[in-house]
Coordinates of C-alpha atoms in Angstrom, one line a residue:
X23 CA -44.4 -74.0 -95.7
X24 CA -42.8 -73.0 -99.4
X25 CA -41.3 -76.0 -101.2
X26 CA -37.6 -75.2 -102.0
X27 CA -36.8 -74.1 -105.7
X28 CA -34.8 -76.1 -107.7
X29 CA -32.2 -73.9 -109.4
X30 CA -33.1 -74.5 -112.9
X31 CA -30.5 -76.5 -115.6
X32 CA -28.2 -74.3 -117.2
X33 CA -26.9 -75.7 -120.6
X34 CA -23.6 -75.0 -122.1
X35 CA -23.2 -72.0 -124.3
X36 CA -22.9 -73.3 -127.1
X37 CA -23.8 -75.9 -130.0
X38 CA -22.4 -78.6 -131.8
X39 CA -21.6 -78.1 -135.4
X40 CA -19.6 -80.8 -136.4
X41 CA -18.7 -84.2 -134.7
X42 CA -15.8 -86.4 -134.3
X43 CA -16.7 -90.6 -134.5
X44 CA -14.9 -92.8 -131.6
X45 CA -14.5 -96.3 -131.5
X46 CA -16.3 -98.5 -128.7
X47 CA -13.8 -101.7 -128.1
X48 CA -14.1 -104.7 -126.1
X49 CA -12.2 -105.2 -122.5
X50 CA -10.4 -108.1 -123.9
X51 CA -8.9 -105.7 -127.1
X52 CA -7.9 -103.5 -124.3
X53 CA -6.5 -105.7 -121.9
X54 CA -4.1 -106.9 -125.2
X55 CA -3.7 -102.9 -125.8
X56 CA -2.4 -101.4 -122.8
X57 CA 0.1 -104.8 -121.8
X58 CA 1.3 -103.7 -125.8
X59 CA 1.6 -99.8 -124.2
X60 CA 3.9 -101.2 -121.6
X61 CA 0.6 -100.0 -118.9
X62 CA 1.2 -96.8 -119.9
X63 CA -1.6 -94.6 -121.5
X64 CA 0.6 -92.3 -123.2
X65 CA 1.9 -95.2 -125.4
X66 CA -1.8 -96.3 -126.2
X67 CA -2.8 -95.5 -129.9
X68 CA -5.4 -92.7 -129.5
X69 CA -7.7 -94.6 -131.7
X70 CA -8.2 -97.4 -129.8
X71 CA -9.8 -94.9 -126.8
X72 CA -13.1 -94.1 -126.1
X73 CA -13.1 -91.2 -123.9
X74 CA -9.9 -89.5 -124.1
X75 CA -9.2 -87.4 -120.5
X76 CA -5.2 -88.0 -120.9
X77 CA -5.0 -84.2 -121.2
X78 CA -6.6 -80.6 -121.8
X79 CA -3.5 -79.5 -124.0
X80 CA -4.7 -79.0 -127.4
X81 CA -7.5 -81.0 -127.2
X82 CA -10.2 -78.9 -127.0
X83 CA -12.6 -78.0 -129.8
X84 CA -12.1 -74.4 -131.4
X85 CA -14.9 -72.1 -132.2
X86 CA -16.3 -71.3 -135.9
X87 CA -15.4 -68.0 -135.3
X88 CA -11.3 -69.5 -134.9
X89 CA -11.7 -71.7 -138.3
X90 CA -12.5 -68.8 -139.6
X91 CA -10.1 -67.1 -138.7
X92 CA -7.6 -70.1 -140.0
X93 CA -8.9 -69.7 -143.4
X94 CA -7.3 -65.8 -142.5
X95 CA -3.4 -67.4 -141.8
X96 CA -0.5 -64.7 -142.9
X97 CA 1.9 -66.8 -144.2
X98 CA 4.4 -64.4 -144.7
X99 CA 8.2 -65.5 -143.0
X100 CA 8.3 -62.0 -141.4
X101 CA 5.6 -59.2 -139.7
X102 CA 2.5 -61.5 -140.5
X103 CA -0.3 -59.6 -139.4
X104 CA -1.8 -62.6 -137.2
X105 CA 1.0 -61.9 -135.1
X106 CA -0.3 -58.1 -134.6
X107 CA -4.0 -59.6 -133.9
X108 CA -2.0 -62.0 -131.2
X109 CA -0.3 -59.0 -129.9
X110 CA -3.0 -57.0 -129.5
X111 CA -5.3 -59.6 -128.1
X112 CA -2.4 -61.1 -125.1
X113 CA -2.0 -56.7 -124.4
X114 CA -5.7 -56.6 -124.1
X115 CA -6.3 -59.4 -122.2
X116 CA -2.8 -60.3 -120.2
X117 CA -1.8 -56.9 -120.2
X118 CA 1.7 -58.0 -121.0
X119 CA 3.4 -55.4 -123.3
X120 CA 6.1 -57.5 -125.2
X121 CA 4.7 -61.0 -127.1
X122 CA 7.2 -63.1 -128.1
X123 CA 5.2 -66.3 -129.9
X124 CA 6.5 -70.0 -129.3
X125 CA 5.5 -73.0 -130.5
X126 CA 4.3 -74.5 -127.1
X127 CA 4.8 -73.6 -123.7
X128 CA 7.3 -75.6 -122.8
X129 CA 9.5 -73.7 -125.5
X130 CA 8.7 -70.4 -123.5
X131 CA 9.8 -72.2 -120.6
X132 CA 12.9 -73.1 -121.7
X133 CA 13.9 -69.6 -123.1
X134 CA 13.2 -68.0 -120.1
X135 CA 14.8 -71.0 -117.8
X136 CA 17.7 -70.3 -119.5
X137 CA 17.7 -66.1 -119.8
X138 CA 17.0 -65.9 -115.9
X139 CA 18.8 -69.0 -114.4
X140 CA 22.5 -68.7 -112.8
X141 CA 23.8 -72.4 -112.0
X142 CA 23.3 -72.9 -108.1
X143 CA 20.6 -70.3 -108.0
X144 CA 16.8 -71.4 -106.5
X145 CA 13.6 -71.7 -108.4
X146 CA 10.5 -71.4 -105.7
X147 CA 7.2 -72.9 -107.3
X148 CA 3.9 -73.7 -105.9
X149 CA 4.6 -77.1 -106.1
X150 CA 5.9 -78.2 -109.6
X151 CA 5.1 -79.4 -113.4
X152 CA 7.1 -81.4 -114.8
X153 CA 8.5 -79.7 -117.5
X154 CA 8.8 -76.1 -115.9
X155 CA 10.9 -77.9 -113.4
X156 CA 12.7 -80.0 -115.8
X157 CA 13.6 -76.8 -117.6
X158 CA 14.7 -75.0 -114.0
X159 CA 17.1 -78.2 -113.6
X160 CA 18.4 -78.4 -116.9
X161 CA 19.7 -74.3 -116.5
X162 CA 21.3 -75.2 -113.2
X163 CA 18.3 -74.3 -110.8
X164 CA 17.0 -76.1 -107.7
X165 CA 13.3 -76.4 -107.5
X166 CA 11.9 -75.0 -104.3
X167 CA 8.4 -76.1 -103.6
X168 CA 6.6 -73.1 -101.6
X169 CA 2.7 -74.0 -101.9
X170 CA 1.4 -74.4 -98.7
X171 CA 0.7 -77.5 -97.1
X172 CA -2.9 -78.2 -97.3
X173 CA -2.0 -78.6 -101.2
X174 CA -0.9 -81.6 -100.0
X175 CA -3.5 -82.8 -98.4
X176 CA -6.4 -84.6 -100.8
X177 CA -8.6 -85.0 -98.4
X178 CA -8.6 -80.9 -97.2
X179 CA -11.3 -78.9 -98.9
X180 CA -9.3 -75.3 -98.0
X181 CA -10.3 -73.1 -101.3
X182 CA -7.1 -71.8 -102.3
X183 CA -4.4 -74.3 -102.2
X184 CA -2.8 -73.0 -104.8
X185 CA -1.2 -70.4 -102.6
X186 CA 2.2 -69.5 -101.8
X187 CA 3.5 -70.1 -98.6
X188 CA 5.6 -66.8 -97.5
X189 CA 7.1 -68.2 -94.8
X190 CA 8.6 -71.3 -96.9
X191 CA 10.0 -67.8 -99.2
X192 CA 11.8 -66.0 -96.2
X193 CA 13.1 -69.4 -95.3
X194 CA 15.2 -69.1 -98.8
X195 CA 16.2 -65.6 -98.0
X196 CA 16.6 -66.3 -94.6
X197 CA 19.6 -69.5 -95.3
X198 CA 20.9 -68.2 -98.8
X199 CA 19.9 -64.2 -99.1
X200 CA 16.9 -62.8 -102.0
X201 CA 20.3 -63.4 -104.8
X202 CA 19.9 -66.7 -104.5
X203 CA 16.6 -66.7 -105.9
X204 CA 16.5 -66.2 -109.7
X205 CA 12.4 -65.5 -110.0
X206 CA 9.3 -67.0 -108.6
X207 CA 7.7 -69.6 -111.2
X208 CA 4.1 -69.3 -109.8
X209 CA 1.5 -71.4 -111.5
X210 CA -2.6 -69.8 -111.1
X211 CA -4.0 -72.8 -111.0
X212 CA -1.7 -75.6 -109.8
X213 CA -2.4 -78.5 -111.8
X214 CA -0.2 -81.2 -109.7
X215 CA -2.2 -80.0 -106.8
X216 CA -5.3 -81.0 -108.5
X217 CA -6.0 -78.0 -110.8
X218 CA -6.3 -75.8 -107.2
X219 CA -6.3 -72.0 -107.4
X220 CA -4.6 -68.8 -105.6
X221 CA -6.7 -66.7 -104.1
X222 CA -6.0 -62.6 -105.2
X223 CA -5.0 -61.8 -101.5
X224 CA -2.0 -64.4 -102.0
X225 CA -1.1 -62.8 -104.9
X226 CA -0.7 -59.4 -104.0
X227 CA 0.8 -60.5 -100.6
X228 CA 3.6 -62.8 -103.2
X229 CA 3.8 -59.8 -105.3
X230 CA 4.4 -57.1 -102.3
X231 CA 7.3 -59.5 -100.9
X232 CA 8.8 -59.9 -104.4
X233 CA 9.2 -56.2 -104.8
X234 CA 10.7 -55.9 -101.7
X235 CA 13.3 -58.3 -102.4
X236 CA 13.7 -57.4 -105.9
X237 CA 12.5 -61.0 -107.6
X238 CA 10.8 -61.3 -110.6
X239 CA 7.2 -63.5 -110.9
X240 CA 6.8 -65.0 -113.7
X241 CA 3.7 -66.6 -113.9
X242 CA 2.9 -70.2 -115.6
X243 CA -0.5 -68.4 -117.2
X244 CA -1.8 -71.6 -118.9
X245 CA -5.0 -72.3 -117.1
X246 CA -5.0 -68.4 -115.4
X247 CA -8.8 -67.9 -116.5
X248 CA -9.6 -71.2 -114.5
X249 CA -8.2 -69.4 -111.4
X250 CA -9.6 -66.4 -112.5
X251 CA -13.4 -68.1 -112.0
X252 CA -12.6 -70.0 -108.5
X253 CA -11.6 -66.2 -107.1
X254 CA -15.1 -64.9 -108.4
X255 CA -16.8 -67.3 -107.0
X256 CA -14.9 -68.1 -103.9
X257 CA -13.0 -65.1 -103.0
X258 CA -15.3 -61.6 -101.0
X259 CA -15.1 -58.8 -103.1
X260 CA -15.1 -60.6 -106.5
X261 CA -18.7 -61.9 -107.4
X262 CA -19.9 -59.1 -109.7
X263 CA -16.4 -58.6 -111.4
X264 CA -15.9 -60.2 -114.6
X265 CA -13.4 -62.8 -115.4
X266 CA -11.5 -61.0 -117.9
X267 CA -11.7 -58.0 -115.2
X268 CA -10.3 -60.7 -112.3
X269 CA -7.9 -62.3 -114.9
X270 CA -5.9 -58.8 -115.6
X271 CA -5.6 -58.1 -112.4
X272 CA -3.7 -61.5 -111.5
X273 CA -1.3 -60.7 -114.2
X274 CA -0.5 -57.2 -113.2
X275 CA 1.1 -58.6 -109.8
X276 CA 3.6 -60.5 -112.6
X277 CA 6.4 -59.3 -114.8
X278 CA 5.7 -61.8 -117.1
X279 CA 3.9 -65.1 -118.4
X280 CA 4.8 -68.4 -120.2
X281 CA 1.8 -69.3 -121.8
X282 CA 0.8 -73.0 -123.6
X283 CA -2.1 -71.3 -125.6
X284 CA -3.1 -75.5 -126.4
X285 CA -4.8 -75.2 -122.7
X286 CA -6.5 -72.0 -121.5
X287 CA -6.6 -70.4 -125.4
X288 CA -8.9 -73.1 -126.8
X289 CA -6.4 -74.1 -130.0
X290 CA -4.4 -77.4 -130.9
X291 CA -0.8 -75.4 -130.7
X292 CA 1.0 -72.7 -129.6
X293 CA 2.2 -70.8 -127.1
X294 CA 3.7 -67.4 -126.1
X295 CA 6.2 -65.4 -123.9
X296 CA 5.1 -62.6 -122.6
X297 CA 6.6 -59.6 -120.7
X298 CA 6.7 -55.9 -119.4
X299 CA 10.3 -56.2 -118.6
X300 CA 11.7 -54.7 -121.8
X301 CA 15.7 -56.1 -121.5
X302 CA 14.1 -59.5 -121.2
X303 CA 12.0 -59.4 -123.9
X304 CA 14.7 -58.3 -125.8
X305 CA 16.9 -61.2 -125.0
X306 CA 14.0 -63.9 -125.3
X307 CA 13.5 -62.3 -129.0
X308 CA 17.3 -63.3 -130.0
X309 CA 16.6 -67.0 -128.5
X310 CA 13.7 -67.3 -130.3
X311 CA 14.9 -66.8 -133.4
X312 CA 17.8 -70.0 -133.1
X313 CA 15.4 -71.9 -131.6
X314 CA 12.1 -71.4 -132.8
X315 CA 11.5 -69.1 -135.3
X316 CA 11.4 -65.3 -136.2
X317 CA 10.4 -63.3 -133.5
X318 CA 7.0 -62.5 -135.2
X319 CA 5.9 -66.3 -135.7
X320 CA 8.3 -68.2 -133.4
X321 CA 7.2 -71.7 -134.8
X322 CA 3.5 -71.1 -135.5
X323 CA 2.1 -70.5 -138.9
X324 CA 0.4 -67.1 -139.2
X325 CA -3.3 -69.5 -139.1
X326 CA -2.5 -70.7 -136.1
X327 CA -1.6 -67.4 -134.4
X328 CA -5.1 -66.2 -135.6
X329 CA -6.5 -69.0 -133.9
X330 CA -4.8 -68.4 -131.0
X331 CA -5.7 -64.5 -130.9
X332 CA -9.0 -64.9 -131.5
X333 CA -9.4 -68.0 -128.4
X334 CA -8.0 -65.5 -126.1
X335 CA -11.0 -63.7 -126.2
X336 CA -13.6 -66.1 -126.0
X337 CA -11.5 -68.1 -123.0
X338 CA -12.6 -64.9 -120.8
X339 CA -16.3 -65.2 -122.1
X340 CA -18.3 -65.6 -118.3
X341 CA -20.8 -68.2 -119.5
X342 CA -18.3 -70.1 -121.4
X343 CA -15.5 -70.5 -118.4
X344 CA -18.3 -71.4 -116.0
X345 CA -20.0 -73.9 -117.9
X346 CA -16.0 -75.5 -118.6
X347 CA -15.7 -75.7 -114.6
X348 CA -19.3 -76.8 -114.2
X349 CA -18.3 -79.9 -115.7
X350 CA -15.1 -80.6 -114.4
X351 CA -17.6 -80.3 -111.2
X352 CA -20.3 -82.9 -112.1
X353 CA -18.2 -85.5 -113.2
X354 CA -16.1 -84.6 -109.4
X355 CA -19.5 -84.6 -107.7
X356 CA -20.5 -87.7 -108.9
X357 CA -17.3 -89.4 -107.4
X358 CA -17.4 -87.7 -104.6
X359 CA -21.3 -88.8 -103.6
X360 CA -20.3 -92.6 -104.6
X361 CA -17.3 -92.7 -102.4
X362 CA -14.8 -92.7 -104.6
X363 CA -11.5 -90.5 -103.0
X364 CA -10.8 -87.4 -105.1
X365 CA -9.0 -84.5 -104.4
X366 CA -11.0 -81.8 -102.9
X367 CA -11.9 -79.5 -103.7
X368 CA -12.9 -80.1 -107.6
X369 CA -10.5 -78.5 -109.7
X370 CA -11.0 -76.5 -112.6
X371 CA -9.4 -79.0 -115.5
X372 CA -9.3 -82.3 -114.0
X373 CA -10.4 -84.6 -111.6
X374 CA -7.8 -86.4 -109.5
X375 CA -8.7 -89.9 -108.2
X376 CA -6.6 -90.0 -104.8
X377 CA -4.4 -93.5 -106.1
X378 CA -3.8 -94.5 -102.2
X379 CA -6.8 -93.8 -100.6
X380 CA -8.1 -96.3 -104.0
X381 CA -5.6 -98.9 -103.6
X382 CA -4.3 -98.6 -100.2
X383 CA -3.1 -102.1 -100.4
X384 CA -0.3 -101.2 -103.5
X385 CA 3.1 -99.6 -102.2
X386 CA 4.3 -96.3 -103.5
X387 CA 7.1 -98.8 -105.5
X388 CA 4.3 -100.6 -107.2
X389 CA 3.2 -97.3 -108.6
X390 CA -0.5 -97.3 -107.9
X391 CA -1.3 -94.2 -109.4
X392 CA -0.3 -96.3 -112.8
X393 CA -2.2 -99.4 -112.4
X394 CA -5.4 -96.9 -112.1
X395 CA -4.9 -95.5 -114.8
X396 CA -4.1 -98.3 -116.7
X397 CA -7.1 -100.6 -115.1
X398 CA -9.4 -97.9 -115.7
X399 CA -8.7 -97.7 -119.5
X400 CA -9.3 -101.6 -119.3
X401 CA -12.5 -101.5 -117.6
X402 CA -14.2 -98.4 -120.3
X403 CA -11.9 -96.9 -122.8
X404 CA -11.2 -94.5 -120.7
X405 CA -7.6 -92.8 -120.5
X406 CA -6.3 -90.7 -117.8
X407 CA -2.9 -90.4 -116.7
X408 CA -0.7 -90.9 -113.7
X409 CA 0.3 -88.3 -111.5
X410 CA 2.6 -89.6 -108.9
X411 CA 5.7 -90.8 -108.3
X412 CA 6.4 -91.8 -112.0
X413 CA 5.9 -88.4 -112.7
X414 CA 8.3 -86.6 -110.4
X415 CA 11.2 -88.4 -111.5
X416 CA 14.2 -89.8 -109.4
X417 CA 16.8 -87.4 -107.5
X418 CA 19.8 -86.4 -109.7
X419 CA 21.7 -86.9 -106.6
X420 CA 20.4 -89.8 -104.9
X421 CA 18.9 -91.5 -107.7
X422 CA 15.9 -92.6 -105.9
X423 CA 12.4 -91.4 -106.9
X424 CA 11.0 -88.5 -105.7
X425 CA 8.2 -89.1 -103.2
X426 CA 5.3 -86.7 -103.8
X427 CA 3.2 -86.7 -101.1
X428 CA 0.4 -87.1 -103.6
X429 CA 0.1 -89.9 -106.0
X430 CA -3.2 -89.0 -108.6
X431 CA -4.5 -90.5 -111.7
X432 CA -5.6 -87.3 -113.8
X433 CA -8.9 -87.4 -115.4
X434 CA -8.1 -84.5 -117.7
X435 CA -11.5 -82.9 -119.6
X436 CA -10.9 -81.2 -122.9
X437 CA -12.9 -78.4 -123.3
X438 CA -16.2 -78.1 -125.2
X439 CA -15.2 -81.4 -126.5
X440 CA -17.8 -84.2 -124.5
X441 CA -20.8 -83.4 -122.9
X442 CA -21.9 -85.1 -119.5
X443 CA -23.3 -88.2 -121.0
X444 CA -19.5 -88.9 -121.5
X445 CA -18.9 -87.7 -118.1
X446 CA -21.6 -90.5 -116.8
X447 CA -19.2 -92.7 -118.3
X448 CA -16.2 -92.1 -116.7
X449 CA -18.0 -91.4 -113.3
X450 CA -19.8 -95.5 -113.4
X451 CA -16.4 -97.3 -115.0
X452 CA -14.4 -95.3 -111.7
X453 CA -17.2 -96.3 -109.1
X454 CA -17.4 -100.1 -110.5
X455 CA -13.1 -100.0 -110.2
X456 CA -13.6 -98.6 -106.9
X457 CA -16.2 -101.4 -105.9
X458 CA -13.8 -104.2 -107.1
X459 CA -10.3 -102.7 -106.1
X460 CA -9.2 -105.6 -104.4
X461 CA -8.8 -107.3 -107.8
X462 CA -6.4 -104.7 -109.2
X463 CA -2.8 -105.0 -109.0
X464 CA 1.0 -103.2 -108.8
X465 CA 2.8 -102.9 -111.7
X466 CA 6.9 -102.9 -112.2
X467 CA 9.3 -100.8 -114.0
X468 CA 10.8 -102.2 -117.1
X469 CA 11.9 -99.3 -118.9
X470 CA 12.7 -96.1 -117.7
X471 CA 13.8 -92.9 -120.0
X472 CA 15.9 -90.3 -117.9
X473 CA 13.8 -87.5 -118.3
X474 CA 10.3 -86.9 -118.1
X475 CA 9.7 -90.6 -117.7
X476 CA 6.3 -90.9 -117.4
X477 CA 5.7 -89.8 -121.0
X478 CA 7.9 -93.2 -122.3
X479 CA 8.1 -95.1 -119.5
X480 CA 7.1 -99.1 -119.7
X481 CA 5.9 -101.6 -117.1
X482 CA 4.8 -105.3 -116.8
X483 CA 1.7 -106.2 -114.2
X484 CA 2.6 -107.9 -110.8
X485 CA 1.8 -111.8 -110.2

């Protein structure tokens, strides 16, 4: 009988050339730092954390090839020629015609929440993020989430739950007519859902009906080349394309993009809106310039648009995107063996501890999703973030939270910023919580912002 072949171990593509020292503390230092953040890890000084997965946005390590291409900045106020490099790489890559650069996504957001929303018109999403929504409601929109319902669903392992639910569309058109709808915001991969792709058939099946009934999509392109992978390796017909191949073809089904380049194009800053509608882009290049910045730097130094020009094409480098996922993937599957209840399946950015499967003993209202977090960065350093019912906010009309049907603590992994050593870490502190979650408790609300609360939001632990 032949002995089964172990695949062999596949490294990452690259090597380290410069390192960044973090400081080990002691649980007692942070049980006296988080209760001075108010239990919330965004208020936590960054240097008192070990392992930092609050986010991917602009934490990610940038090539030698992109400091090199810093030392190259344009500083010129007007026609810098890293904006042309930036130009040419999102037409190359995206395919997008018009580039209008922003300082960060959610400033594309906003100019194109407020170019393309009518007061009282509908904003369909696969499910939301928080500040793409937050922008929709701020022009007047409603939010409309059409993802379909096994994104719901941690426990489901259905590839593509990132998909768009038609029949949740025609519902729209069916009660208000295709008017009503001012464009589809459709996010390839859904990060609230757990980082979750779209699979290319949805895509083209979204785009088809958007034609028909004369929407626009404009897609939330910040962690595109992560759905871009998950369709070559999950989706027939796709295994021996490329993921800059797979990638182009997901944006053709679009008329345009935000884009926060801190994610998907490896820098510390920036963004972009991008476009083949011409009128629009012409528009969004007027708003740009009260809000932002000339429409050839739009609040990025020319340096920084280099960067960004030059991450776009590494982001769609095969070996490089695979060994990002990979990761996300080991640190999943090592939950996942012990127990521990993630969303499934892995994501391509994060991992997402499933808060009330954890602590099924803590009530929505004692926001268990933010204890997690908060114990976990007790127990090793470690800081995630909540992703629950702090996050979604409270009903403008009601004034009672919002009830996601998820409630998640993000484990957010920069990329080619730790190796799997750290990932060990995080995997033993979140199976030792798990083995001892009887001991953790709720927390309440003592300060609450009006928007986007989570970021500024402060608690005190339950007796």
């Amino acid at each position: 009988m032949e002995k089964a072949v172990k695949s062999r171990t596949v490294a990452e593509p690259y090597k380290i050339k410069m390192v960044e020292t973090i400081k080990t503390t002691t649980p007692d230092y942070r049980s006296w730092a988080i209760r001075e953040a108010g239990y919330n890890t965004f208020l936590l000084r960054s240097e008192d954390v070990y392992i930092d997965l609050l986010t991917d946005s602009g934490t990610s390590a940038m090539s030698d090839n992109q400091w090199a291409g810093m030392m190259l900045g344009d500083e010129s106020y007007a026609g810098a020629r890293n904006f042309y490099n930036l130009e040419r790489a999102v037409r190359e890559i995206y395919g997008f015609q018009h580039v209008i650069p922003t300082h960060q996504g959610r400033a594309a957001e906003h100019i194109t929440s407020q170019l393309r929303i009518e007061p009282g018109q509908f904003v369909p999403m696969n499910m939301y993020f928080t500040t793409t929504r937050e922008h929709a409601e701020r022009a007047g929109g409603t939010f409309v989430d059409c993802i379909v319902d096994e994104a719901h669903d941690a426990a489901s392992e259905f590839p593509f739950k990132g998909n768009v639910d038609l029949a949740k569309l025609r519902r729209i058109v069916d009660e208000h007519g295709a008017d009503s709808i001012a464009y589809l915001s459709i996010a390839p991969s859904v990060n609230m859902a757990g980082g979750q792709p779209m699979s290319m058939a949805n895509l083209r099946e979204v785009s088809e009906w958007a034609r028909a009934h004369q929407v626009a999509i404009i897609f939330d392109a910040t962690r595109a080349v992560e759905n871009a992978y998950f369709i070559q390796r999950r989706e027939a017909g796709y295994a021996d394309k490329t993921v800059r191949d797979i990638l182009r073809e997901m944006m053709s089904y679009g008329e345009g993009c935000t884009m926060s380049s801190k994610k998907d194009n490896l820098v510390n800053i920036g963004g972009f809106l991008a476009t083949n509608n011409e009128q629009f882009a012409t528009a969004a290049k007027e708003m740009v310039v009260i809000f932002e910045g000339l429409h050839t730097y739009g609040g990025m130094a020319g340096r920084d648009m280099e960067a960004v020009a030059r991450g776009i094409y590494e982001m769609v480098d095969d070996a490089y995107i695979a060994s990002r996922v990979q990761q996300v993937e080991y640190l999943g599957g090592r939950l996942r063996d012990a127990g521990v209840p993630v969303v499934l399946p892995i994501g391509g950015h994060a991992v997402f501890l499933d808060a009330r499967r954890f602590l099924p003993d803590i009530p929505d209202d004692q926001f268990q999703a933010q204890s997690l977090a908060a114990h976990l960065y007790v127990d090793s350093g470690v800081r995630g973030m909540e992703r629950g019912m702090v996050s979604a906010g409270r009903d403008p009309v009601t004034g009672d939270h919002h009830r996601p049907k998820l409630s998640l603590v993000r484990l957010t992994i920069p990329r080619r910023a730790y190796t799997n050593l750290h990932m060990d870490v995080v995997a033993e502190s979140c199976i030792a919580l798990h083995r001892e979650r009887d001991k953790i408790r709720g927390l309440r609300m003592v300060h609450e912002p009006r928007s986007l609360r989570f970021f500024q939001a402060r608690f005190e632990l339950l007796d």
